[in-house]
Amino acid sequence: MTPGRGGAEDGRTDGTAKRRAAVLGSPIAHSLSPVLHRAAYTALGLAEWTYDRFEIDETALPGFVRGLDADWAGLSLTMPLKRAIIPLLDGISPTAASVEAVNTVVRDGEGRLTGDNTDIPGMVAALRERGVTAVPSAAVLGAGATAASALAALARICEGPVTAYVRGPARAAEMRGWGERLGLDVRTEDWERAAAALDAPLVIATTPAGAADALADRVPERPGTLFDVLYDPWPTPLAAGWAERGGAVVGGLDLLVHQAVLQVEQMTGRSPAPLAAMREAGERALRAR
């Protein structure tokens, strides 16, 4: 193991030092982040590190952040806090700035809070693990913060246009705006034509549970790769239909684990984080639900 950002000099890599981390959001009871991070701490020998979850909304967030003391190494943020956290930080990474969303906060030895977005490189890493490193074009199902992260990930691997299938002109304009900001050729189509998305070599589904279920019967004979960001319940009808046709499927747990690996590395200063142990813990937790 090698010290990373904020390594041994501030005590984060000392397994005998008490350090804290947590995931914040609302609702938060379903989060697998504690399972993944605790598995990492065990594998890394960080016996005094703890990772909890807190039900926090935008109103409660400033007070919680003000209360962070020297025991805190970092935070994970989920909805609805990924943008609300930004004004409370001392700085954010270019990756987080590109989509105006932070899912990771690291507290350094001087108490500075820096935000990052590990969803974007986490998506890229999850696809790379399945052999997808470049695609000629892609489609995105849905809009919102996760879709914006998907566009940022596609900006790194997609050589041609990306078509986003959304509901309403406002969301369409927002997705095109993200494309301009990211230097990505983003085109939009109405959700009613979403079945056409399934012909793309890479489809990233960012919709809430149930929203894309009706597309399961429209999977083409020779599908490409589907990245469905949902993980519970799994598989989704779309993912199951895709796999039945022989298409490659990347799931939400893949994303969750890869982005958590990057969080662990940033918060603890240890690299590489134990990907296999974290994935196994996540799979075990899902089977128990």
PDB file of C-alpha atoms in Angstrom:
ATOM      1  CA  MET A   1       0.000   0.000   0.000  1.00  0.00           C
ATOM      2  CA  THR A   2       1.265   3.463  -0.800  1.00  0.00           C
ATOM      3  CA  PRO A   3       0.254   6.744   0.816  1.00  0.00           C
ATOM      4  CA  GLY A   4      -1.926   8.889  -1.419  1.00  0.00           C
ATOM      5  CA  ARG A   5      -3.340  12.362  -1.108  1.00  0.00           C
ATOM      6  CA  GLY A   6      -3.203  13.485   2.514  1.00  0.00           C
ATOM      7  CA  GLY A   7      -1.202  10.419   3.552  1.00  0.00           C
ATOM      8  CA  ALA A   8       0.615   9.503   6.740  1.00  0.00           C
ATOM      9  CA  GLU A   9       1.652  13.053   7.582  1.00  0.00           C
ATOM     10  CA  ASP A  10      -1.837  13.861   8.851  1.00  0.00           C
ATOM     11  CA  GLY A  11      -2.458  10.463  10.435  1.00  0.00           C
ATOM     12  CA  ARG A  12      -5.088   9.167   8.024  1.00  0.00           C
ATOM     13  CA  THR A  13      -3.114   6.044   7.136  1.00  0.00           C
ATOM     14  CA  ASP A  14      -2.450   5.023  10.750  1.00  0.00           C
ATOM     15  CA  GLY A  15      -4.829   2.166  11.564  1.00  0.00           C
ATOM     16  CA  THR A  16      -4.531   2.882  15.282  1.00  0.00           C
ATOM     17  CA  ALA A  17      -5.799   6.460  14.933  1.00  0.00           C
ATOM     18  CA  LYS A  18      -9.523   7.057  15.339  1.00  0.00           C
ATOM     19  CA  ARG A  19     -10.963   8.470  12.140  1.00  0.00           C
ATOM     20  CA  ARG A  20     -14.525   8.956  10.964  1.00  0.00           C
ATOM     21  CA  ALA A  21     -16.332   9.046   7.628  1.00  0.00           C
ATOM     22  CA  ALA A  22     -19.988   8.814   6.637  1.00  0.00           C
ATOM     23  CA  VAL A  23     -22.514   9.043   3.841  1.00  0.00           C
ATOM     24  CA  LEU A  24     -25.102  11.824   3.997  1.00  0.00           C
ATOM     25  CA  GLY A  25     -28.386  12.093   2.144  1.00  0.00           C
ATOM     26  CA  SER A  26     -32.153  11.742   2.291  1.00  0.00           C
ATOM     27  CA  PRO A  27     -33.388   9.040   2.142  1.00  0.00           C
ATOM     28  CA  ILE A  28     -30.279   7.199   3.277  1.00  0.00           C
ATOM     29  CA  ALA A  29     -31.371   3.946   4.957  1.00  0.00           C
ATOM     30  CA  HIS A  30     -30.925   1.971   1.731  1.00  0.00           C
ATOM     31  CA  SER A  31     -27.317   3.074   1.145  1.00  0.00           C
ATOM     32  CA  LEU A  32     -24.700   0.352   0.668  1.00  0.00           C
ATOM     33  CA  SER A  33     -21.843   2.795   1.231  1.00  0.00           C
ATOM     34  CA  PRO A  34     -21.281   1.766   4.877  1.00  0.00           C
ATOM     35  CA  VAL A  35     -20.986  -1.877   3.819  1.00  0.00           C
ATOM     36  CA  LEU A  36     -18.413  -1.071   1.123  1.00  0.00           C
ATOM     37  CA  HIS A  37     -16.286   1.346   3.137  1.00  0.00           C
ATOM     38  CA  ARG A  38     -16.241  -0.827   6.258  1.00  0.00           C
ATOM     39  CA  ALA A  39     -15.134  -3.795   4.156  1.00  0.00           C
ATOM     40  CA  ALA A  40     -12.298  -1.658   2.825  1.00  0.00           C
ATOM     41  CA  TYR A  41     -11.228  -0.587   6.312  1.00  0.00           C
ATOM     42  CA  THR A  42     -11.131  -4.205   7.451  1.00  0.00           C
ATOM     43  CA  ALA A  43      -9.043  -5.259   4.459  1.00  0.00           C
ATOM     44  CA  LEU A  44      -6.679  -2.317   4.928  1.00  0.00           C
ATOM     45  CA  GLY A  45      -6.232  -2.945   8.649  1.00  0.00           C
ATOM     46  CA  LEU A  46      -7.774   0.388   9.649  1.00  0.00           C
ATOM     47  CA  ALA A  47      -9.254  -0.971  12.875  1.00  0.00           C
ATOM     48  CA  GLU A  48     -10.139   2.399  14.382  1.00  0.00           C
ATOM     49  CA  TRP A  49     -11.840   3.825  11.324  1.00  0.00           C
ATOM     50  CA  THR A  50     -15.637   4.062  11.322  1.00  0.00           C
ATOM     51  CA  TYR A  51     -18.130   4.788   8.558  1.00  0.00           C
ATOM     52  CA  ASP A  52     -21.756   5.667   9.282  1.00  0.00           C
ATOM     53  CA  ARG A  53     -24.845   6.985   7.523  1.00  0.00           C
ATOM     54  CA  PHE A  54     -26.810  10.119   8.455  1.00  0.00           C
ATOM     55  CA  GLU A  55     -30.237  11.232   7.274  1.00  0.00           C
ATOM     56  CA  ILE A  56     -29.425  14.817   6.268  1.00  0.00           C
ATOM     57  CA  ASP A  57     -31.336  17.153   3.961  1.00  0.00           C
ATOM     58  CA  GLU A  58     -30.309  20.510   2.493  1.00  0.00           C
ATOM     59  CA  THR A  59     -31.524  22.394   5.566  1.00  0.00           C
ATOM     60  CA  ALA A  60     -29.505  20.332   8.033  1.00  0.00           C
ATOM     61  CA  LEU A  61     -26.366  20.093   5.886  1.00  0.00           C
ATOM     62  CA  PRO A  62     -24.622  23.379   6.869  1.00  0.00           C
ATOM     63  CA  GLY A  63     -24.881  22.611  10.583  1.00  0.00           C
ATOM     64  CA  PHE A  64     -23.541  19.104  10.093  1.00  0.00           C
ATOM     65  CA  VAL A  65     -20.559  20.351   8.091  1.00  0.00           C
ATOM     66  CA  ARG A  66     -19.758  23.030  10.682  1.00  0.00           C
ATOM     67  CA  GLY A  67     -19.627  20.288  13.315  1.00  0.00           C
ATOM     68  CA  LEU A  68     -16.889  18.265  11.611  1.00  0.00           C
ATOM     69  CA  ASP A  69     -13.831  18.011  13.858  1.00  0.00           C
ATOM     70  CA  ALA A  70     -10.324  16.616  13.462  1.00  0.00           C
ATOM     71  CA  ASP A  71     -11.575  13.014  13.715  1.00  0.00           C
ATOM     72  CA  TRP A  72     -13.321  13.344  10.356  1.00  0.00           C
ATOM     73  CA  ALA A  73     -11.530  12.139   7.225  1.00  0.00           C
ATOM     74  CA  GLY A  74     -14.322  12.624   4.722  1.00  0.00           C
ATOM     75  CA  LEU A  75     -17.908  12.395   3.578  1.00  0.00           C
ATOM     76  CA  SER A  76     -19.844  10.683   0.813  1.00  0.00           C
ATOM     77  CA  LEU A  77     -22.811  12.631  -0.552  1.00  0.00           C
ATOM     78  CA  THR A  78     -25.908  11.299  -2.228  1.00  0.00           C
ATOM     79  CA  MET A  79     -29.117  12.988  -3.281  1.00  0.00           C
ATOM     80  CA  PRO A  80     -30.200  15.667  -2.634  1.00  0.00           C
ATOM     81  CA  LEU A  81     -26.862  17.004  -1.410  1.00  0.00           C
ATOM     82  CA  LYS A  82     -24.480  16.709  -4.362  1.00  0.00           C
ATOM     83  CA  ARG A  83     -24.937  20.356  -5.327  1.00  0.00           C
ATOM     84  CA  ALA A  84     -26.016  21.736  -1.956  1.00  0.00           C
ATOM     85  CA  ILE A  85     -22.605  20.856  -0.491  1.00  0.00           C
ATOM     86  CA  ILE A  86     -20.605  22.980  -2.931  1.00  0.00           C
ATOM     87  CA  PRO A  87     -20.986  26.414  -1.228  1.00  0.00           C
ATOM     88  CA  LEU A  88     -19.849  24.848   2.069  1.00  0.00           C
ATOM     89  CA  LEU A  89     -16.481  23.672   0.714  1.00  0.00           C
ATOM     90  CA  ASP A  90     -13.075  25.315   0.414  1.00  0.00           C
ATOM     91  CA  GLY A  91     -12.686  24.038  -3.126  1.00  0.00           C
ATOM     92  CA  ILE A  92     -13.769  21.427  -5.655  1.00  0.00           C
ATOM     93  CA  SER A  93     -11.945  19.409  -8.277  1.00  0.00           C
ATOM     94  CA  PRO A  94     -12.227  20.141 -12.003  1.00  0.00           C
ATOM     95  CA  THR A  95     -14.142  16.858 -12.378  1.00  0.00           C
ATOM     96  CA  ALA A  96     -16.763  17.947  -9.861  1.00  0.00           C
ATOM     97  CA  ALA A  97     -16.905  21.436 -11.354  1.00  0.00           C
ATOM     98  CA  SER A  98     -17.585  19.993 -14.813  1.00  0.00           C
ATOM     99  CA  VAL A  99     -21.019  18.735 -13.680  1.00  0.00           C
ATOM    100  CA  GLU A 100     -21.534  20.967 -10.622  1.00  0.00           C
ATOM    101  CA  ALA A 101     -21.944  17.890  -8.427  1.00  0.00           C
ATOM    102  CA  VAL A 102     -19.868  16.598  -5.516  1.00  0.00           C
ATOM    103  CA  ASN A 103     -20.211  13.099  -4.087  1.00  0.00           C
ATOM    104  CA  THR A 104     -16.944  13.028  -2.126  1.00  0.00           C
ATOM    105  CA  VAL A 105     -15.520  15.415   0.460  1.00  0.00           C
ATOM    106  CA  VAL A 106     -12.054  15.028   1.969  1.00  0.00           C
ATOM    107  CA  ARG A 107     -10.987  16.895   5.118  1.00  0.00           C
ATOM    108  CA  ASP A 108      -7.249  17.522   5.235  1.00  0.00           C
ATOM    109  CA  GLY A 109      -5.002  17.967   8.253  1.00  0.00           C
ATOM    110  CA  GLU A 110      -5.666  21.718   8.310  1.00  0.00           C
ATOM    111  CA  GLY A 111      -9.425  21.316   8.254  1.00  0.00           C
ATOM    112  CA  ARG A 112      -9.887  22.272   4.604  1.00  0.00           C
ATOM    113  CA  LEU A 113     -12.777  20.569   2.847  1.00  0.00           C
ATOM    114  CA  THR A 114     -12.287  19.650  -0.806  1.00  0.00           C
ATOM    115  CA  GLY A 115     -15.015  18.186  -2.994  1.00  0.00           C
ATOM    116  CA  ASP A 116     -14.653  15.717  -5.829  1.00  0.00           C
ATOM    117  CA  ASN A 117     -16.892  13.596  -8.050  1.00  0.00           C
ATOM    118  CA  THR A 118     -15.913   9.923  -8.172  1.00  0.00           C
ATOM    119  CA  ASP A 119     -19.076   8.902 -10.049  1.00  0.00           C
ATOM    120  CA  ILE A 120     -17.527  10.016 -13.336  1.00  0.00           C
ATOM    121  CA  PRO A 121     -14.222   8.106 -13.165  1.00  0.00           C
ATOM    122  CA  GLY A 122     -16.157   5.305 -11.434  1.00  0.00           C
ATOM    123  CA  MET A 123     -18.350   4.904 -14.522  1.00  0.00           C
ATOM    124  CA  VAL A 124     -15.306   4.890 -16.771  1.00  0.00           C
ATOM    125  CA  ALA A 125     -13.580   2.290 -14.574  1.00  0.00           C
ATOM    126  CA  ALA A 126     -16.682   0.063 -14.440  1.00  0.00           C
ATOM    127  CA  LEU A 127     -16.913   0.087 -18.235  1.00  0.00           C
ATOM    128  CA  ARG A 128     -13.191  -0.500 -18.631  1.00  0.00           C
ATOM    129  CA  GLU A 129     -13.459  -3.545 -16.367  1.00  0.00           C
ATOM    130  CA  ARG A 130     -15.921  -5.018 -18.908  1.00  0.00           C
ATOM    131  CA  GLY A 131     -13.660  -4.185 -21.827  1.00  0.00           C
ATOM    132  CA  VAL A 132     -15.437  -1.002 -22.948  1.00  0.00           C
ATOM    133  CA  THR A 133     -12.787   1.671 -23.415  1.00  0.00           C
ATOM    134  CA  ALA A 134     -14.118   3.502 -26.480  1.00  0.00           C
ATOM    135  CA  VAL A 135     -17.413   3.609 -28.377  1.00  0.00           C
ATOM    136  CA  PRO A 136     -18.389   5.302 -31.667  1.00  0.00           C
ATOM    137  CA  SER A 137     -21.682   6.627 -30.232  1.00  0.00           C
ATOM    138  CA  ALA A 138     -23.932   6.187 -27.202  1.00  0.00           C
ATOM    139  CA  ALA A 139     -27.389   6.797 -25.773  1.00  0.00           C
ATOM    140  CA  VAL A 140     -28.466   8.019 -22.340  1.00  0.00           C
ATOM    141  CA  LEU A 141     -31.868   7.284 -20.853  1.00  0.00           C
ATOM    142  CA  GLY A 142     -33.021  10.046 -18.525  1.00  0.00           C
ATOM    143  CA  ALA A 143     -31.812  13.412 -17.299  1.00  0.00           C
ATOM    144  CA  GLY A 144     -30.687  14.851 -13.974  1.00  0.00           C
ATOM    145  CA  ALA A 145     -27.473  14.642 -11.932  1.00  0.00           C
ATOM    146  CA  THR A 146     -26.671  11.012 -12.765  1.00  0.00           C
ATOM    147  CA  ALA A 147     -27.262  11.640 -16.458  1.00  0.00           C
ATOM    148  CA  ALA A 148     -24.900  14.616 -16.309  1.00  0.00           C
ATOM    149  CA  SER A 149     -22.225  12.373 -14.770  1.00  0.00           C
ATOM    150  CA  ALA A 150     -22.896   9.843 -17.539  1.00  0.00           C
ATOM    151  CA  LEU A 151     -22.284  12.543 -20.143  1.00  0.00           C
ATOM    152  CA  ALA A 152     -19.031  13.517 -18.414  1.00  0.00           C
ATOM    153  CA  ALA A 153     -17.926   9.868 -18.456  1.00  0.00           C
ATOM    154  CA  LEU A 154     -18.902   9.565 -22.123  1.00  0.00           C
ATOM    155  CA  ALA A 155     -16.849  12.671 -22.911  1.00  0.00           C
ATOM    156  CA  ARG A 156     -13.824  10.521 -22.040  1.00  0.00           C
ATOM    157  CA  ILE A 157     -14.667   7.447 -24.125  1.00  0.00           C
ATOM    158  CA  CYS A 158     -17.253   8.316 -26.800  1.00  0.00           C
ATOM    159  CA  GLU A 159     -15.866   9.246 -30.192  1.00  0.00           C
ATOM    160  CA  GLY A 160     -19.159  10.416 -31.733  1.00  0.00           C
ATOM    161  CA  PRO A 161     -22.590  11.756 -30.797  1.00  0.00           C
ATOM    162  CA  VAL A 162     -24.602  10.921 -27.699  1.00  0.00           C
ATOM    163  CA  THR A 163     -28.396  10.901 -27.870  1.00  0.00           C
ATOM    164  CA  ALA A 164     -30.285  11.594 -24.655  1.00  0.00           C
ATOM    165  CA  TYR A 165     -33.894  10.433 -24.331  1.00  0.00           C
ATOM    166  CA  VAL A 166     -35.760  12.707 -21.920  1.00  0.00           C
ATOM    167  CA  ARG A 167     -39.190  13.965 -20.949  1.00  0.00           C
ATOM    168  CA  GLY A 168     -39.901  17.581 -21.849  1.00  0.00           C
ATOM    169  CA  PRO A 169     -38.094  20.460 -23.564  1.00  0.00           C
ATOM    170  CA  ALA A 170     -36.550  21.825 -20.350  1.00  0.00           C
ATOM    171  CA  ARG A 171     -34.662  18.615 -19.633  1.00  0.00           C
ATOM    172  CA  ALA A 172     -33.679  18.349 -23.277  1.00  0.00           C
ATOM    173  CA  ALA A 173     -32.195  21.836 -23.177  1.00  0.00           C
ATOM    174  CA  GLU A 174     -30.363  21.020 -19.950  1.00  0.00           C
ATOM    175  CA  MET A 175     -28.772  17.912 -21.442  1.00  0.00           C
ATOM    176  CA  ARG A 176     -27.687  19.786 -24.551  1.00  0.00           C
ATOM    177  CA  GLY A 177     -26.229  22.450 -22.281  1.00  0.00           C
ATOM    178  CA  TRP A 178     -24.174  19.850 -20.422  1.00  0.00           C
ATOM    179  CA  GLY A 179     -22.953  18.546 -23.756  1.00  0.00           C
ATOM    180  CA  GLU A 180     -21.733  22.008 -24.798  1.00  0.00           C
ATOM    181  CA  ARG A 181     -20.003  22.451 -21.469  1.00  0.00           C
ATOM    182  CA  LEU A 182     -18.319  19.042 -21.689  1.00  0.00           C
ATOM    183  CA  GLY A 183     -17.352  19.314 -25.345  1.00  0.00           C
ATOM    184  CA  LEU A 184     -19.655  16.450 -26.258  1.00  0.00           C
ATOM    185  CA  ASP A 185     -22.047  16.272 -29.206  1.00  0.00           C
ATOM    186  CA  VAL A 186     -25.332  15.706 -27.329  1.00  0.00           C
ATOM    187  CA  ARG A 187     -28.569  15.332 -29.248  1.00  0.00           C
ATOM    188  CA  THR A 188     -31.953  14.875 -27.623  1.00  0.00           C
ATOM    189  CA  GLU A 189     -35.080  12.874 -28.362  1.00  0.00           C
ATOM    190  CA  ASP A 190     -38.429  12.618 -26.628  1.00  0.00           C
ATOM    191  CA  TRP A 191     -38.856   9.773 -24.178  1.00  0.00           C
ATOM    192  CA  GLU A 192     -41.612   8.332 -26.365  1.00  0.00           C
ATOM    193  CA  ARG A 193     -38.875   7.282 -28.806  1.00  0.00           C
ATOM    194  CA  ALA A 194     -36.667   5.699 -26.102  1.00  0.00           C
ATOM    195  CA  ALA A 195     -36.780   2.241 -27.700  1.00  0.00           C
ATOM    196  CA  ALA A 196     -34.543   3.630 -30.455  1.00  0.00           C
ATOM    197  CA  ALA A 197     -31.829   4.147 -27.838  1.00  0.00           C
ATOM    198  CA  LEU A 198     -31.381   0.408 -27.491  1.00  0.00           C
ATOM    199  CA  ASP A 199     -29.683   0.178 -30.899  1.00  0.00           C
ATOM    200  CA  ALA A 200     -26.715   2.235 -29.672  1.00  0.00           C
ATOM    201  CA  PRO A 201     -23.413   0.409 -29.015  1.00  0.00           C
ATOM    202  CA  LEU A 202     -23.532   1.715 -25.435  1.00  0.00           C
ATOM    203  CA  VAL A 203     -26.711   2.586 -23.528  1.00  0.00           C
ATOM    204  CA  ILE A 204     -26.540   4.207 -20.094  1.00  0.00           C
ATOM    205  CA  ALA A 205     -29.829   4.021 -18.192  1.00  0.00           C
ATOM    206  CA  THR A 206     -30.030   6.650 -15.434  1.00  0.00           C
ATOM    207  CA  THR A 207     -33.785   6.528 -14.826  1.00  0.00           C
ATOM    208  CA  PRO A 208     -35.494   5.727 -11.491  1.00  0.00           C
ATOM    209  CA  ALA A 209     -36.672   2.194 -10.733  1.00  0.00           C
ATOM    210  CA  GLY A 210     -39.487   1.138 -13.064  1.00  0.00           C
ATOM    211  CA  ALA A 211     -39.122   3.967 -15.569  1.00  0.00           C
ATOM    212  CA  ALA A 212     -37.402   1.870 -18.230  1.00  0.00           C
ATOM    213  CA  ASP A 213     -39.125  -1.465 -17.534  1.00  0.00           C
ATOM    214  CA  ALA A 214     -41.340  -1.199 -20.615  1.00  0.00           C
ATOM    215  CA  LEU A 215     -38.231  -1.214 -22.811  1.00  0.00           C
ATOM    216  CA  ALA A 216     -37.293  -4.751 -21.751  1.00  0.00           C
ATOM    217  CA  ASP A 217     -39.369  -6.214 -24.595  1.00  0.00           C
ATOM    218  CA  ARG A 218     -37.713  -3.915 -27.145  1.00  0.00           C
ATOM    219  CA  VAL A 219     -34.113  -5.114 -26.762  1.00  0.00           C
ATOM    220  CA  PRO A 220     -32.628  -5.740 -30.239  1.00  0.00           C
ATOM    221  CA  GLU A 221     -31.425  -9.151 -31.426  1.00  0.00           C
ATOM    222  CA  ARG A 222     -27.771  -8.180 -31.083  1.00  0.00           C
ATOM    223  CA  PRO A 223     -27.495  -5.597 -28.314  1.00  0.00           C
ATOM    224  CA  GLY A 224     -24.296  -3.793 -27.442  1.00  0.00           C
ATOM    225  CA  THR A 225     -23.487  -2.829 -23.843  1.00  0.00           C
ATOM    226  CA  LEU A 226     -26.034  -1.682 -21.266  1.00  0.00           C
ATOM    227  CA  PHE A 227     -24.954   0.269 -18.194  1.00  0.00           C
ATOM    228  CA  ASP A 228     -27.943   0.353 -15.823  1.00  0.00           C
ATOM    229  CA  VAL A 229     -27.108   2.464 -12.763  1.00  0.00           C
ATOM    230  CA  LEU A 230     -29.743   0.780 -10.573  1.00  0.00           C
ATOM    231  CA  TYR A 231     -28.659  -2.016  -8.219  1.00  0.00           C
ATOM    232  CA  ASP A 232     -31.636  -2.876  -6.007  1.00  0.00           C
ATOM    233  CA  PRO A 233     -33.641  -4.782  -7.038  1.00  0.00           C
ATOM    234  CA  TRP A 234     -31.318  -6.457  -9.502  1.00  0.00           C
ATOM    235  CA  PRO A 235     -31.477  -7.314 -12.280  1.00  0.00           C
ATOM    236  CA  THR A 236     -33.896  -4.735 -13.587  1.00  0.00           C
ATOM    237  CA  PRO A 237     -36.281  -5.992 -16.298  1.00  0.00           C
ATOM    238  CA  LEU A 238     -34.238  -4.096 -18.882  1.00  0.00           C
ATOM    239  CA  ALA A 239     -30.960  -5.622 -17.663  1.00  0.00           C
ATOM    240  CA  ALA A 240     -32.493  -9.107 -17.604  1.00  0.00           C
ATOM    241  CA  GLY A 241     -33.860  -8.725 -21.121  1.00  0.00           C
ATOM    242  CA  TRP A 242     -30.516  -7.398 -22.312  1.00  0.00           C
ATOM    243  CA  ALA A 243     -28.608 -10.344 -20.845  1.00  0.00           C
ATOM    244  CA  GLU A 244     -31.081 -12.818 -22.337  1.00  0.00           C
ATOM    245  CA  ARG A 245     -30.218 -11.458 -25.790  1.00  0.00           C
ATOM    246  CA  GLY A 246     -26.516 -11.896 -25.100  1.00  0.00           C
ATOM    247  CA  GLY A 247     -25.662  -8.255 -24.513  1.00  0.00           C
ATOM    248  CA  ALA A 248     -23.025  -7.123 -22.013  1.00  0.00           C
ATOM    249  CA  VAL A 249     -24.497  -5.614 -18.833  1.00  0.00           C
ATOM    250  CA  VAL A 250     -22.807  -3.299 -16.340  1.00  0.00           C
ATOM    251  CA  GLY A 251     -24.852  -2.730 -13.182  1.00  0.00           C
ATOM    252  CA  GLY A 252     -25.303  -0.154 -10.499  1.00  0.00           C
ATOM    253  CA  LEU A 253     -23.261  -2.178  -8.017  1.00  0.00           C
ATOM    254  CA  ASP A 254     -20.314  -1.985 -10.417  1.00  0.00           C
ATOM    255  CA  LEU A 255     -20.613   1.793 -10.391  1.00  0.00           C
ATOM    256  CA  LEU A 256     -21.129   1.949  -6.635  1.00  0.00           C
ATOM    257  CA  VAL A 257     -18.051  -0.147  -5.930  1.00  0.00           C
ATOM    258  CA  HIS A 258     -15.754   1.648  -8.360  1.00  0.00           C
ATOM    259  CA  GLN A 259     -16.718   5.117  -7.132  1.00  0.00           C
ATOM    260  CA  ALA A 260     -16.352   3.923  -3.515  1.00  0.00           C
ATOM    261  CA  VAL A 261     -12.867   2.574  -4.269  1.00  0.00           C
ATOM    262  CA  LEU A 262     -11.827   6.079  -5.302  1.00  0.00           C
ATOM    263  CA  GLN A 263     -13.440   7.571  -2.191  1.00  0.00           C
ATOM    264  CA  VAL A 264     -11.586   5.167   0.086  1.00  0.00           C
ATOM    265  CA  GLU A 265      -8.285   5.974  -1.599  1.00  0.00           C
ATOM    266  CA  GLN A 266      -8.839   9.715  -1.203  1.00  0.00           C
ATOM    267  CA  MET A 267     -10.054   9.572   2.396  1.00  0.00           C
ATOM    268  CA  THR A 268      -7.520   7.075   3.742  1.00  0.00           C
ATOM    269  CA  GLY A 269      -4.498   7.856   1.601  1.00  0.00           C
ATOM    270  CA  ARG A 270      -4.175   4.130   0.811  1.00  0.00           C
ATOM    271  CA  SER A 271      -3.953   2.870  -2.758  1.00  0.00           C
ATOM    272  CA  PRO A 272      -5.098   0.581  -4.229  1.00  0.00           C
ATOM    273  CA  ALA A 273      -8.318   0.129  -2.297  1.00  0.00           C
ATOM    274  CA  PRO A 274      -9.535  -3.498  -2.017  1.00  0.00           C
ATOM    275  CA  LEU A 275     -11.961  -3.657  -4.939  1.00  0.00           C
ATOM    276  CA  ALA A 276     -12.668  -7.395  -4.672  1.00  0.00           C
ATOM    277  CA  ALA A 277     -13.407  -7.293  -0.936  1.00  0.00           C
ATOM    278  CA  MET A 278     -15.705  -4.298  -1.372  1.00  0.00           C
ATOM    279  CA  ARG A 279     -17.616  -5.911  -4.231  1.00  0.00           C
ATOM    280  CA  GLU A 280     -18.021  -9.167  -2.308  1.00  0.00           C
ATOM    281  CA  ALA A 281     -19.384  -7.273   0.705  1.00  0.00           C
ATOM    282  CA  GLY A 282     -21.841  -5.396  -1.496  1.00  0.00           C
ATOM    283  CA  GLU A 283     -23.058  -8.561  -3.208  1.00  0.00           C
ATOM    284  CA  ARG A 284     -23.509 -10.275   0.147  1.00  0.00           C
ATOM    285  CA  ALA A 285     -25.513  -7.341   1.504  1.00  0.00           C
ATOM    286  CA  LEU A 286     -27.793  -7.295  -1.532  1.00  0.00           C
ATOM    287  CA  ARG A 287     -28.445 -11.036  -1.291  1.00  0.00           C
ATOM    288  CA  ALA A 288     -29.488 -10.545   2.347  1.00  0.00           C
ATOM    289  CA  ARG A 289     -32.141  -7.953   1.476  1.00  0.00           C
TER     290      ARG A 289
END
